[in-house]
mmCIF file of C-alpha atoms in Angstrom:
data_model
loop_
_atom_site.group_PDB
_atom_site.id
_atom_site.type_symbol
_atom_site.label_atom_id
_atom_site.label_comp_id
_atom_site.label_asym_id
_atom_site.label_seq_id
_atom_site.Cartn_x
_atom_site.Cartn_y
_atom_site.Cartn_z
ATOM 1 C CA MET A 1 -4.443 -9.678 20.742
ATOM 2 C CA PRO A 2 -8.143 -9.449 21.675
ATOM 3 C CA PRO A 3 -9.593 -6.027 20.859
ATOM 4 C CA ARG A 4 -10.155 -3.410 23.514
ATOM 5 C CA GLU A 5 -12.963 -0.892 23.598
ATOM 6 C CA ALA A 6 -11.388 2.523 23.070
ATOM 7 C CA GLY A 7 -14.556 4.598 22.853
ATOM 8 C CA HIS A 8 -18.114 4.486 21.550
ATOM 9 C CA LYS A 9 -18.181 2.221 18.461
ATOM 10 C CA LEU A 10 -14.401 1.886 18.535
ATOM 11 C CA LEU A 11 -12.359 -1.302 18.955
ATOM 12 C CA ASN A 12 -8.563 -1.176 19.143
ATOM 13 C CA TRP A 13 -6.010 -3.915 18.334
ATOM 14 C CA ALA A 14 -2.908 -1.730 18.754
ATOM 15 C CA SER A 15 -0.740 -2.177 21.848
ATOM 16 C CA GLN A 16 1.531 0.649 20.576
ATOM 17 C CA ILE A 17 -0.650 3.710 20.012
ATOM 18 C CA GLU A 18 -0.536 7.451 20.599
ATOM 19 C CA ASP A 19 -3.268 9.549 22.227
ATOM 20 C CA GLY A 20 -3.647 11.629 19.075
ATOM 21 C CA THR A 21 -4.331 8.518 17.002
ATOM 22 C CA LEU A 22 -7.025 7.398 19.438
ATOM 23 C CA GLU A 23 -8.612 10.843 19.328
ATOM 24 C CA GLN A 24 -8.720 10.781 15.520
ATOM 25 C CA ALA A 25 -10.335 7.349 15.629
ATOM 26 C CA ARG A 26 -12.920 8.494 18.174
ATOM 27 C CA GLN A 27 -13.883 11.401 15.930
ATOM 28 C CA THR A 28 -14.347 9.008 13.023
ATOM 29 C CA ALA A 29 -16.331 6.540 15.125
ATOM 30 C CA ALA A 30 -18.657 9.353 16.231
ATOM 31 C CA MET A 31 -19.866 10.011 12.675
ATOM 32 C CA PRO A 32 -23.622 9.206 12.530
ATOM 33 C CA PHE A 33 -23.431 6.620 9.751
ATOM 34 C CA ILE A 34 -20.841 4.236 11.300
ATOM 35 C CA HIS A 35 -22.052 0.601 11.476
ATOM 36 C CA PRO A 36 -21.256 -1.426 13.518
ATOM 37 C CA HIS A 37 -17.979 0.107 14.758
ATOM 38 C CA VAL A 38 -14.562 1.405 13.690
ATOM 39 C CA ALA A 39 -11.648 -1.032 14.013
ATOM 40 C CA LEU A 40 -8.163 0.304 14.787
ATOM 41 C CA MET A 41 -5.483 -1.992 13.424
ATOM 42 C CA PRO A 42 -2.244 -2.866 15.290
ATOM 43 C CA ASP A 43 -0.199 -0.456 13.150
ATOM 44 C CA ALA A 44 -2.503 2.559 13.585
ATOM 45 C CA HIS A 45 -0.906 6.008 13.637
ATOM 46 C CA LEU A 46 -1.812 9.640 12.961
ATOM 47 C CA GLY A 47 -3.141 10.418 9.503
ATOM 48 C CA LYS A 48 -4.932 13.157 7.608
ATOM 49 C CA GLY A 49 -8.472 13.461 8.963
ATOM 50 C CA SER A 50 -8.650 9.861 10.146
ATOM 51 C CA ALA A 51 -5.873 7.654 11.459
ATOM 52 C CA VAL A 52 -3.888 5.395 9.158
ATOM 53 C CA GLY A 53 -4.701 1.823 10.113
ATOM 54 C CA THR A 54 -8.439 2.470 10.489
ATOM 55 C CA VAL A 55 -11.246 0.301 9.133
ATOM 56 C CA ILE A 56 -14.376 2.398 8.657
ATOM 57 C CA PRO A 57 -17.791 0.856 7.815
ATOM 58 C CA THR A 58 -20.357 3.438 6.713
ATOM 59 C CA LEU A 59 -24.046 3.340 5.790
ATOM 60 C CA GLY A 60 -25.047 5.500 2.836
ATOM 61 C CA ALA A 61 -21.897 7.618 2.786
ATOM 62 C CA VAL A 62 -18.171 7.525 2.014
ATOM 63 C CA ILE A 63 -15.455 9.829 3.388
ATOM 64 C CA PRO A 64 -13.011 10.556 0.520
ATOM 65 C CA ALA A 65 -10.196 11.785 2.781
ATOM 66 C CA ALA A 66 -10.463 8.564 4.785
ATOM 67 C CA VAL A 67 -9.809 6.567 1.638
ATOM 68 C CA GLY A 68 -6.836 8.880 1.205
ATOM 69 C CA VAL A 69 -4.924 10.492 -1.624
ATOM 70 C CA ASP A 70 -2.976 7.382 -2.624
ATOM 71 C CA ILE A 71 -6.064 5.506 -3.765
ATOM 72 C CA GLY A 72 -5.456 1.786 -4.083
ATOM 73 C CA CYS A 73 -2.006 1.857 -2.524
ATOM 74 C CA GLY A 74 -0.937 -1.668 -1.732
ATOM 75 C CA MET A 75 1.478 -4.551 -2.139
ATOM 76 C CA ILE A 76 2.336 -7.120 -4.767
ATOM 77 C CA GLY A 77 4.489 -10.163 -4.146
ATOM 78 C CA VAL A 78 5.635 -12.913 -6.500
ATOM 79 C CA ARG A 79 7.103 -16.201 -5.325
ATOM 80 C CA THR A 80 9.584 -17.689 -7.774
ATOM 81 C CA ALA A 81 11.069 -21.147 -8.212
ATOM 82 C CA PHE A 82 14.556 -19.728 -7.587
ATOM 83 C CA THR A 83 16.360 -20.141 -4.262
ATOM 84 C CA LYS A 84 19.112 -18.378 -2.345
ATOM 85 C CA ASP A 85 21.561 -21.000 -3.652
ATOM 86 C CA ASP A 86 20.593 -20.060 -7.233
ATOM 87 C CA VAL A 87 21.258 -16.382 -6.530
ATOM 88 C CA ASP A 88 24.538 -17.058 -4.728
ATOM 89 C CA GLY A 89 25.645 -19.427 -7.488
ATOM 90 C CA ARG A 90 24.882 -16.841 -10.160
ATOM 91 C CA ILE A 91 26.968 -14.223 -8.326
ATOM 92 C CA THR A 92 29.856 -16.673 -7.918
ATOM 93 C CA ARG A 93 29.832 -17.698 -11.595
ATOM 94 C CA THR A 94 29.430 -14.250 -13.144
ATOM 95 C CA ARG A 95 31.017 -12.057 -10.455
ATOM 96 C CA VAL A 96 28.058 -9.728 -10.996
ATOM 97 C CA GLY A 97 26.549 -8.837 -7.636
ATOM 98 C CA LEU A 98 23.192 -7.596 -6.437
ATOM 99 C CA GLY A 99 24.341 -4.016 -6.977
ATOM 100 C CA ALA A 100 24.082 -4.553 -10.728
ATOM 101 C CA LEU A 101 20.562 -5.941 -10.311
ATOM 102 C CA ARG A 102 19.564 -2.920 -8.222
ATOM 103 C CA VAL A 103 20.834 -0.526 -10.882
ATOM 104 C CA ALA A 104 18.987 -2.468 -13.598
ATOM 105 C CA VAL A 105 15.736 -2.275 -11.611
ATOM 106 C CA GLU A 106 16.224 1.459 -11.079
ATOM 107 C CA ARG A 107 16.630 1.903 -14.845
ATOM 108 C CA ALA A 108 13.562 -0.195 -15.699
ATOM 109 C CA ILE A 109 11.154 1.450 -13.234
ATOM 110 C CA PRO A 110 10.924 5.252 -12.812
ATOM 111 C CA LEU A 111 11.456 6.187 -9.168
ATOM 112 C CA SER A 112 10.455 9.174 -7.045
ATOM 113 C CA PRO A 113 7.565 11.661 -7.310
ATOM 114 C CA GLY A 114 7.211 13.254 -10.749
ATOM 115 C CA HIS A 115 9.362 10.652 -12.503
ATOM 116 C CA TYR A 116 7.413 8.888 -15.267
ATOM 117 C CA ASN A 117 8.121 6.736 -18.313
ATOM 118 C CA THR A 118 9.557 8.664 -21.246
ATOM 119 C CA GLU A 119 8.131 6.171 -23.760
ATOM 120 C CA LEU A 120 5.399 3.520 -23.621
ATOM 121 C CA GLY A 121 6.657 0.876 -26.055
ATOM 122 C CA GLN A 122 9.634 -0.511 -24.138
ATOM 123 C CA TRP A 123 7.772 -3.550 -22.777
ATOM 124 C CA ASP A 124 5.372 -5.778 -24.719
ATOM 125 C CA PHE A 125 3.048 -6.270 -21.714
ATOM 126 C CA THR A 126 2.291 -2.552 -21.134
ATOM 127 C CA ALA A 127 -0.147 -1.834 -23.979
ATOM 128 C CA ALA A 128 -2.857 -4.216 -22.760
ATOM 129 C CA LYS A 129 -2.960 -2.559 -19.323
ATOM 130 C CA ILE A 130 -3.254 0.931 -20.827
ATOM 131 C CA ALA A 131 -5.977 -0.238 -23.220
ATOM 132 C CA GLU A 132 -7.985 -1.678 -20.323
ATOM 133 C CA LEU A 133 -7.772 1.578 -18.387
ATOM 134 C CA GLU A 134 -8.729 3.594 -21.471
ATOM 135 C CA ARG A 135 -11.796 1.405 -22.048
ATOM 136 C CA ARG A 136 -12.857 1.670 -18.437
ATOM 137 C CA ALA A 137 -12.485 5.455 -18.417
ATOM 138 C CA ASP A 138 -14.598 5.702 -21.584
ATOM 139 C CA ASP A 139 -17.261 3.281 -20.353
ATOM 140 C CA GLU A 140 -17.647 4.942 -16.951
ATOM 141 C CA GLY A 141 -17.125 8.569 -17.985
ATOM 142 C CA VAL A 142 -13.983 9.038 -15.900
ATOM 143 C CA ASP A 143 -12.607 12.477 -16.746
ATOM 144 C CA LEU A 144 -8.796 12.395 -16.724
ATOM 145 C CA VAL A 145 -8.205 15.855 -18.156
ATOM 146 C CA HIS A 146 -6.357 16.762 -14.932
ATOM 147 C CA SER A 147 -3.733 14.074 -15.613
ATOM 148 C CA PRO A 148 -2.740 14.097 -19.301
ATOM 149 C CA LYS A 149 0.337 11.977 -18.514
ATOM 150 C CA TRP A 150 -1.441 9.205 -16.613
ATOM 151 C CA ARG A 151 -0.274 6.629 -19.176
ATOM 152 C CA GLN A 152 3.349 7.596 -18.536
ATOM 153 C CA GLN A 153 2.744 7.133 -14.797
ATOM 154 C CA LEU A 154 1.810 3.458 -15.211
ATOM 155 C CA GLY A 155 4.764 1.384 -14.045
ATOM 156 C CA SER A 156 6.337 4.069 -11.815
ATOM 157 C CA LEU A 157 7.069 3.708 -8.112
ATOM 158 C CA GLY A 158 6.761 7.071 -6.372
ATOM 159 C CA GLY A 159 8.544 8.060 -3.175
ATOM 160 C CA GLY A 160 8.055 7.991 0.587
ATOM 161 C CA ASN A 161 7.685 4.461 1.900
ATOM 162 C CA HIS A 162 7.168 2.926 -1.556
ATOM 163 C CA PHE A 163 9.806 0.326 -2.335
ATOM 164 C CA ILE A 164 10.925 -2.643 -4.436
ATOM 165 C CA GLU A 165 12.658 -5.597 -2.795
ATOM 166 C CA LEU A 166 14.195 -8.969 -3.535
ATOM 167 C CA CYS A 167 13.422 -11.231 -0.582
ATOM 168 C CA LEU A 168 13.964 -14.736 0.752
ATOM 169 C CA ASP A 169 11.345 -16.650 2.703
ATOM 170 C CA GLU A 170 11.813 -19.112 5.558
ATOM 171 C CA THR A 171 12.765 -21.860 3.069
ATOM 172 C CA ASP A 172 15.153 -19.531 1.161
ATOM 173 C CA ARG A 173 12.765 -19.302 -1.812
ATOM 174 C CA VAL A 174 13.185 -16.029 -3.763
ATOM 175 C CA TRP A 175 10.327 -13.497 -3.758
ATOM 176 C CA LEU A 176 9.914 -10.291 -5.761
ATOM 177 C CA PHE A 177 8.107 -7.706 -3.698
ATOM 178 C CA LEU A 178 6.956 -4.081 -4.094
ATOM 179 C CA HIS A 179 4.731 -1.381 -2.599
ATOM 180 C CA SER A 180 3.021 1.408 -4.565
ATOM 181 C CA GLY A 181 -0.330 2.915 -5.490
ATOM 182 C CA SER A 182 -2.171 5.121 -7.975
ATOM 183 C CA ARG A 183 0.545 7.751 -8.325
ATOM 184 C CA GLY A 184 -0.215 11.318 -9.412
ATOM 185 C CA VAL A 185 -3.456 10.509 -11.203
ATOM 186 C CA GLY A 186 -4.926 8.907 -8.074
ATOM 187 C CA ASN A 187 -3.856 11.901 -6.012
ATOM 188 C CA LYS A 188 -5.593 14.304 -8.404
ATOM 189 C CA ILE A 189 -8.793 12.233 -8.313
ATOM 190 C CA ALA A 190 -8.728 12.098 -4.510
ATOM 191 C CA GLN A 191 -8.026 15.800 -4.011
ATOM 192 C CA HIS A 192 -10.891 16.738 -6.329
ATOM 193 C CA HIS A 193 -13.441 14.623 -4.478
ATOM 194 C CA ILE A 194 -12.201 15.611 -1.027
ATOM 195 C CA ALA A 195 -12.868 19.229 -2.025
ATOM 196 C CA VAL A 196 -16.313 18.291 -3.383
ATOM 197 C CA ALA A 197 -17.194 16.523 -0.111
ATOM 198 C CA GLN A 198 -16.095 19.526 1.933
ATOM 199 C CA ARG A 199 -18.137 21.839 -0.264
ATOM 200 C CA MET A 200 -21.233 19.610 -0.048
ATOM 201 C CA CYS A 201 -21.038 19.336 3.745
ATOM 202 C CA ALA A 202 -20.729 23.113 3.984
ATOM 203 C CA GLN A 203 -23.831 23.495 1.785
ATOM 204 C CA TRP A 204 -25.712 21.022 4.004
ATOM 205 C CA HIS A 205 -24.522 22.918 7.124
ATOM 206 C CA VAL A 206 -23.010 19.726 8.515
ATOM 207 C CA VAL A 207 -20.913 20.310 11.621
ATOM 208 C CA LEU A 208 -17.778 18.158 11.386
ATOM 209 C CA PRO A 209 -15.194 17.455 14.108
ATOM 210 C CA ASN A 210 -12.581 17.682 11.344
ATOM 211 C CA ARG A 211 -13.097 19.007 7.819
ATOM 212 C CA ASP A 212 -11.271 15.950 6.456
ATOM 213 C CA LEU A 213 -14.185 13.843 7.685
ATOM 214 C CA ALA A 214 -16.384 15.482 5.055
ATOM 215 C CA TYR A 215 -18.463 12.858 3.272
ATOM 216 C CA LEU A 216 -20.469 12.223 0.134
ATOM 217 C CA ALA A 217 -24.004 10.890 0.548
ATOM 218 C CA GLU A 218 -25.185 7.857 -1.388
ATOM 219 C CA GLY A 219 -27.853 8.689 -3.952
ATOM 220 C CA THR A 220 -26.292 12.000 -4.983
ATOM 221 C CA PRO A 221 -24.580 12.580 -8.342
ATOM 222 C CA GLU A 222 -21.408 13.537 -6.466
ATOM 223 C CA PHE A 223 -21.343 10.160 -4.702
ATOM 224 C CA GLU A 224 -21.837 8.221 -7.920
ATOM 225 C CA ARG A 225 -19.127 10.233 -9.667
ATOM 226 C CA TYR A 226 -16.696 9.552 -6.826
ATOM 227 C CA LEU A 227 -17.384 5.816 -6.848
ATOM 228 C CA ALA A 228 -16.748 5.621 -10.596
ATOM 229 C CA ASP A 229 -13.518 7.619 -10.377
ATOM 230 C CA LEU A 230 -12.458 5.682 -7.274
ATOM 231 C CA GLY A 231 -13.000 2.347 -9.002
ATOM 232 C CA TRP A 232 -10.855 3.479 -11.928
ATOM 233 C CA ALA A 233 -8.070 4.697 -9.634
ATOM 234 C CA GLN A 234 -8.109 1.454 -7.658
ATOM 235 C CA ARG A 235 -7.750 -0.504 -10.890
ATOM 236 C CA PHE A 236 -4.928 1.812 -12.015
ATOM 237 C CA ALA A 237 -3.099 1.116 -8.752
ATOM 238 C CA PHE A 238 -3.554 -2.649 -9.169
ATOM 239 C CA LEU A 239 -2.251 -2.559 -12.747
ATOM 240 C CA ASN A 240 0.548 -0.143 -11.821
ATOM 241 C CA ARG A 241 1.889 -2.712 -9.368
ATOM 242 C CA ALA A 242 1.420 -5.482 -11.933
ATOM 243 C CA GLU A 243 3.329 -3.473 -14.544
ATOM 244 C CA MET A 244 6.253 -2.843 -12.203
ATOM 245 C CA MET A 245 6.289 -6.482 -11.151
ATOM 246 C CA ASP A 246 6.340 -7.631 -14.776
ATOM 247 C CA ARG A 247 9.345 -5.367 -15.368
ATOM 248 C CA PHE A 248 11.046 -6.474 -12.150
ATOM 249 C CA GLY A 249 10.537 -10.103 -13.157
ATOM 250 C CA ALA A 250 12.015 -9.518 -16.613
ATOM 251 C CA VAL A 251 15.045 -7.689 -15.191
ATOM 252 C CA PHE A 252 15.606 -10.340 -12.521
ATOM 253 C CA ALA A 253 15.389 -13.152 -15.102
ATOM 254 C CA ARG A 254 17.928 -11.372 -17.290
ATOM 255 C CA TRP A 255 20.282 -10.925 -14.318
ATOM 256 C CA MET A 256 19.869 -14.626 -13.468
ATOM 257 C CA GLY A 257 20.570 -15.616 -17.075
ATOM 258 C CA ALA A 258 17.169 -17.313 -17.273
ATOM 259 C CA GLY A 259 14.379 -17.208 -19.825
ATOM 260 C CA ASP A 260 11.861 -15.986 -17.243
ATOM 261 C CA HIS A 261 11.558 -15.371 -13.505
ATOM 262 C CA ARG A 262 9.746 -18.680 -12.872
ATOM 263 C CA GLU A 263 6.714 -17.240 -11.124
ATOM 264 C CA THR A 264 4.797 -19.739 -8.973
ATOM 265 C CA GLU A 265 2.435 -17.425 -7.050
ATOM 266 C CA ARG A 266 1.296 -13.792 -7.314
ATOM 267 C CA ILE A 267 -0.486 -11.754 -4.633
ATOM 268 C CA ASN A 268 -1.695 -8.223 -5.446
ATOM 269 C CA CYS A 269 -3.690 -6.476 -2.708
ATOM 270 C CA HIS A 270 -4.844 -2.959 -1.845
ATOM 271 C CA HIS A 271 -4.585 -1.380 1.585
ATOM 272 C CA ASN A 272 -6.162 2.062 0.831
ATOM 273 C CA TYR A 273 -9.595 1.584 -0.688
ATOM 274 C CA THR A 274 -13.372 1.360 -0.338
ATOM 275 C CA ARG A 275 -15.759 -1.348 -1.451
ATOM 276 C CA LYS A 276 -19.233 -2.678 -0.571
ATOM 277 C CA GLU A 277 -19.154 -5.452 2.047
ATOM 278 C CA ARG A 278 -21.639 -6.996 4.470
ATOM 279 C CA HIS A 279 -20.961 -6.592 8.183
ATOM 280 C CA ALA A 280 -23.242 -6.999 11.202
ATOM 281 C CA GLY A 281 -26.218 -7.763 8.975
ATOM 282 C CA ARG A 282 -25.949 -4.636 6.827
ATOM 283 C CA ASP A 283 -24.388 -3.738 3.480
ATOM 284 C CA VAL A 284 -21.799 -1.057 4.233
ATOM 285 C CA TRP A 285 -19.138 0.861 2.366
ATOM 286 C CA LEU A 286 -16.018 -0.481 4.025
ATOM 287 C CA THR A 287 -13.026 1.834 3.881
ATOM 288 C CA ARG A 288 -9.684 0.273 4.702
ATOM 289 C CA LYS A 289 -7.308 3.173 5.306
ATOM 290 C CA GLY A 290 -4.039 1.346 5.835
ATOM 291 C CA ALA A 291 -5.549 -2.128 6.244
ATOM 292 C CA VAL A 292 -5.832 -5.297 4.163
ATOM 293 C CA ASP A 293 -8.691 -7.674 3.443
ATOM 294 C CA ALA A 294 -8.507 -10.529 5.964
ATOM 295 C CA HIS A 295 -11.690 -12.465 5.203
ATOM 296 C CA GLN A 296 -11.381 -16.173 5.985
ATOM 297 C CA GLY A 297 -8.830 -17.617 3.569
ATOM 298 C CA ALA A 298 -7.950 -14.314 1.853
ATOM 299 C CA THR A 299 -4.245 -13.925 1.092
ATOM 300 C CA ALA A 300 -2.559 -10.606 1.813
ATOM 301 C CA ILE A 301 0.845 -9.020 2.348
ATOM 302 C CA ILE A 302 1.953 -7.085 5.434
ATOM 303 C CA PRO A 303 5.335 -5.393 4.834
ATOM 304 C CA GLY A 304 7.752 -4.359 7.504
ATOM 305 C CA SER A 305 9.858 -1.240 7.208
ATOM 306 C CA MET A 306 13.081 -0.774 5.271
ATOM 307 C CA GLY A 307 15.440 -3.440 6.618
ATOM 308 C CA THR A 308 12.907 -5.521 8.576
ATOM 309 C CA HIS A 309 10.896 -8.636 7.782
ATOM 310 C CA SER A 310 7.614 -8.738 5.877
ATOM 311 C CA TYR A 311 4.812 -11.290 5.962
ATOM 312 C CA VAL A 312 2.527 -13.169 3.594
ATOM 313 C CA VAL A 313 -0.632 -13.948 5.556
ATOM 314 C CA THR A 314 -4.009 -15.665 5.338
ATOM 315 C CA GLY A 315 -7.076 -13.961 6.794
ATOM 316 C CA LEU A 316 -8.949 -15.495 9.723
ATOM 317 C CA GLY A 317 -12.235 -13.667 9.056
ATOM 318 C CA SER A 318 -12.430 -11.835 12.389
ATOM 319 C CA VAL A 319 -15.966 -10.459 12.739
ATOM 320 C CA ALA A 320 -14.899 -7.901 15.357
ATOM 321 C CA GLY A 321 -11.973 -6.893 13.154
ATOM 322 C CA LEU A 322 -14.297 -6.337 10.183
ATOM 323 C CA CYS A 323 -12.363 -9.036 8.310
ATOM 324 C CA SER A 324 -9.319 -6.754 8.159
ATOM 325 C CA ALA A 325 -5.675 -6.738 9.254
ATOM 326 C CA PRO A 326 -2.761 -4.249 9.486
ATOM 327 C CA HIS A 327 -0.983 -3.053 6.373
ATOM 328 C CA GLY A 328 2.550 -2.682 7.751
ATOM 329 C CA ALA A 329 4.649 -1.464 10.629
ATOM 330 C CA GLY A 330 3.145 2.029 11.048
ATOM 331 C CA ARG A 331 5.272 5.083 11.806
ATOM 332 C CA ARG A 332 6.559 5.925 15.289
ATOM 333 C CA PHE A 333 8.247 9.189 14.290
ATOM 334 C CA SER A 334 7.353 11.722 11.618
ATOM 335 C CA ARG A 335 9.810 12.164 8.771
ATOM 336 C CA THR A 336 11.065 15.431 10.295
ATOM 337 C CA ALA A 337 11.513 13.852 13.722
ATOM 338 C CA ALA A 338 13.297 10.840 12.220
ATOM 339 C CA ARG A 339 15.805 13.075 10.427
ATOM 340 C CA LYS A 340 16.578 14.860 13.685
ATOM 341 C CA ARG A 341 16.941 11.625 15.627
ATOM 342 C CA PHE A 342 18.849 9.331 13.224
ATOM 343 C CA THR A 343 21.872 9.602 10.939
ATOM 344 C CA GLN A 344 23.053 8.046 7.701
ATOM 345 C CA GLY A 345 25.435 5.974 9.822
ATOM 346 C CA ASP A 346 22.491 4.628 11.813
ATOM 347 C CA LEU A 347 20.791 3.629 8.570
ATOM 348 C CA ARG A 348 23.931 1.885 7.284
ATOM 349 C CA ALA A 349 24.104 -0.173 10.459
ATOM 350 C CA ARG A 350 20.441 -1.202 10.149
ATOM 351 C CA MET A 351 20.859 -2.128 6.466
ATOM 352 C CA ALA A 352 23.971 -4.254 6.950
ATOM 353 C CA GLY A 353 23.914 -7.229 4.579
ATOM 354 C CA ILE A 354 21.212 -5.700 2.334
ATOM 355 C CA GLU A 355 21.987 -4.192 -1.072
ATOM 356 C CA TYR A 356 20.528 -0.654 -1.204
ATOM 357 C CA ARG A 357 21.370 2.812 -2.464
ATOM 358 C CA ASP A 358 23.424 4.326 0.370
ATOM 359 C CA SER A 359 22.046 7.853 0.663
ATOM 360 C CA ALA A 360 21.173 10.270 3.456
ATOM 361 C CA GLU A 361 17.847 10.945 1.744
ATOM 362 C CA PHE A 362 16.509 7.644 3.134
ATOM 363 C CA VAL A 363 17.245 8.359 6.805
ATOM 364 C CA ASP A 364 13.567 9.134 7.475
ATOM 365 C CA GLU A 365 12.764 5.565 6.328
ATOM 366 C CA ILE A 366 15.091 3.886 8.837
ATOM 367 C CA PRO A 367 13.352 0.937 10.582
ATOM 368 C CA ASP A 368 13.657 2.742 13.936
ATOM 369 C CA ALA A 369 11.203 5.377 12.628
ATOM 370 C CA TYR A 370 8.557 2.628 12.475
ATOM 371 C CA LYS A 371 6.826 0.431 15.017
ATOM 372 C CA ASP A 372 8.243 -3.016 15.718
ATOM 373 C CA ILE A 373 6.701 -5.247 13.044
ATOM 374 C CA GLY A 374 7.024 -8.216 15.414
ATOM 375 C CA VAL A 375 4.744 -6.510 17.923
ATOM 376 C CA VAL A 376 2.307 -5.553 15.145
ATOM 377 C CA MET A 377 2.078 -9.166 14.006
ATOM 378 C CA GLU A 378 1.617 -10.408 17.566
ATOM 379 C CA ASP A 379 -1.230 -7.909 18.022
ATOM 380 C CA ALA A 380 -2.758 -9.242 14.783
ATOM 381 C CA ARG A 381 -2.682 -12.912 15.769
ATOM 382 C CA ASP A 382 -6.499 -13.199 15.871
ATOM 383 C CA LEU A 383 -6.803 -11.400 12.506
ATOM 384 C CA VAL A 384 -4.368 -13.345 10.289
ATOM 385 C CA GLU A 385 -2.228 -16.461 10.149
ATOM 386 C CA ILE A 386 1.362 -16.088 8.893
ATOM 387 C CA ARG A 387 2.166 -18.147 5.784
ATOM 388 C CA HIS A 388 5.621 -16.812 4.955
ATOM 389 C CA GLU A 389 8.162 -14.560 6.652
ATOM 390 C CA LEU A 390 10.331 -12.658 4.186
ATOM 391 C CA ARG A 391 13.736 -11.023 4.671
ATOM 392 C CA GLN A 392 15.087 -8.669 2.036
ATOM 393 C CA ILE A 393 18.477 -8.980 0.368
ATOM 394 C CA LEU A 394 17.969 -6.027 -1.990
ATOM 395 C CA ASN A 395 16.017 -2.783 -1.564
ATOM 396 C CA VAL A 396 15.126 -0.054 -4.088
ATOM 397 C CA LYS A 397 13.383 3.144 -2.985
ATOM 398 C CA GLY A 398 12.242 6.383 -4.509
ATOM 399 C CA THR A 399 13.254 9.585 -2.754
#
């Protein structure tokens, strides 16, 4: 869908959008350091301070609350050499269904907020990731005193809309797929710097339309400290997904009776982050709050909601879209509203044919609580090209 002007320095790709989301985006676009404009992605919806699904280019400043509290949240997908026939054949031969695989995944990866690893030596690929993060923290002076258990958090999923799935693509090739971020340690880092930004703006007597648009100015010690901590948290999120995927692959291979999971491609991408990019002739800090990198040729993942299709895409390098694309379906109803509107029976009907943990606690994640991913992808047709369409056959969620 071609973008529409939705206000001064604001372009909108969303055909499904609420007035409150537009107002949040207009407030963000009105900040004095925006260049060249704010881009609202097709899945945009209300967020804290600024809308989720907003791409924000800034000159000489970064807004910590716009980056968000789940720094580096994103997707990882692995294509395997296995097919649906391999999975079906394994079930037929062993009479061990996908329910056993789901339980094994739930045992290998801690689920839900506050659930961490009880020991760190269970997997031989974990130590190298922890060592890298320790070195980076030492080299860049990242103070992690607020999160003494950050090592135990590596390889844990979290809750909300974070998930693990076994999927099939349009050729029935098996994919391993999951969504998570920087967990509790990233949240602590974000909350600290959001408070610092609010304090600094108050000291500078900056009048803000929303206190969650408080920013840190480039050239200050506070800005440099945030960028160092942010970079560490983004790397933690990347490695957290990699750790879970390595475990998922090992568990899946064991369930298949194979030596390994036969990985042929791996895609690991953020959708909540900031980095330096060049747009409209200037070097800007580009914040993607619920958006993926869609530079020409870049590969990314756009998940649907629980029970709907997801997509592996290639970026088209849209200049107007700030080389970005949506990060998912985007919520239609809040969690509270979804629980009032839908039942466990509704969820069962929507998850028919998919192995999942049948529980009322997931009602607020029902696909009907989200925007139609088909419409989102149609709105994004000038931002990305679809490479693969994935349908899940197994879903694991944290509460």
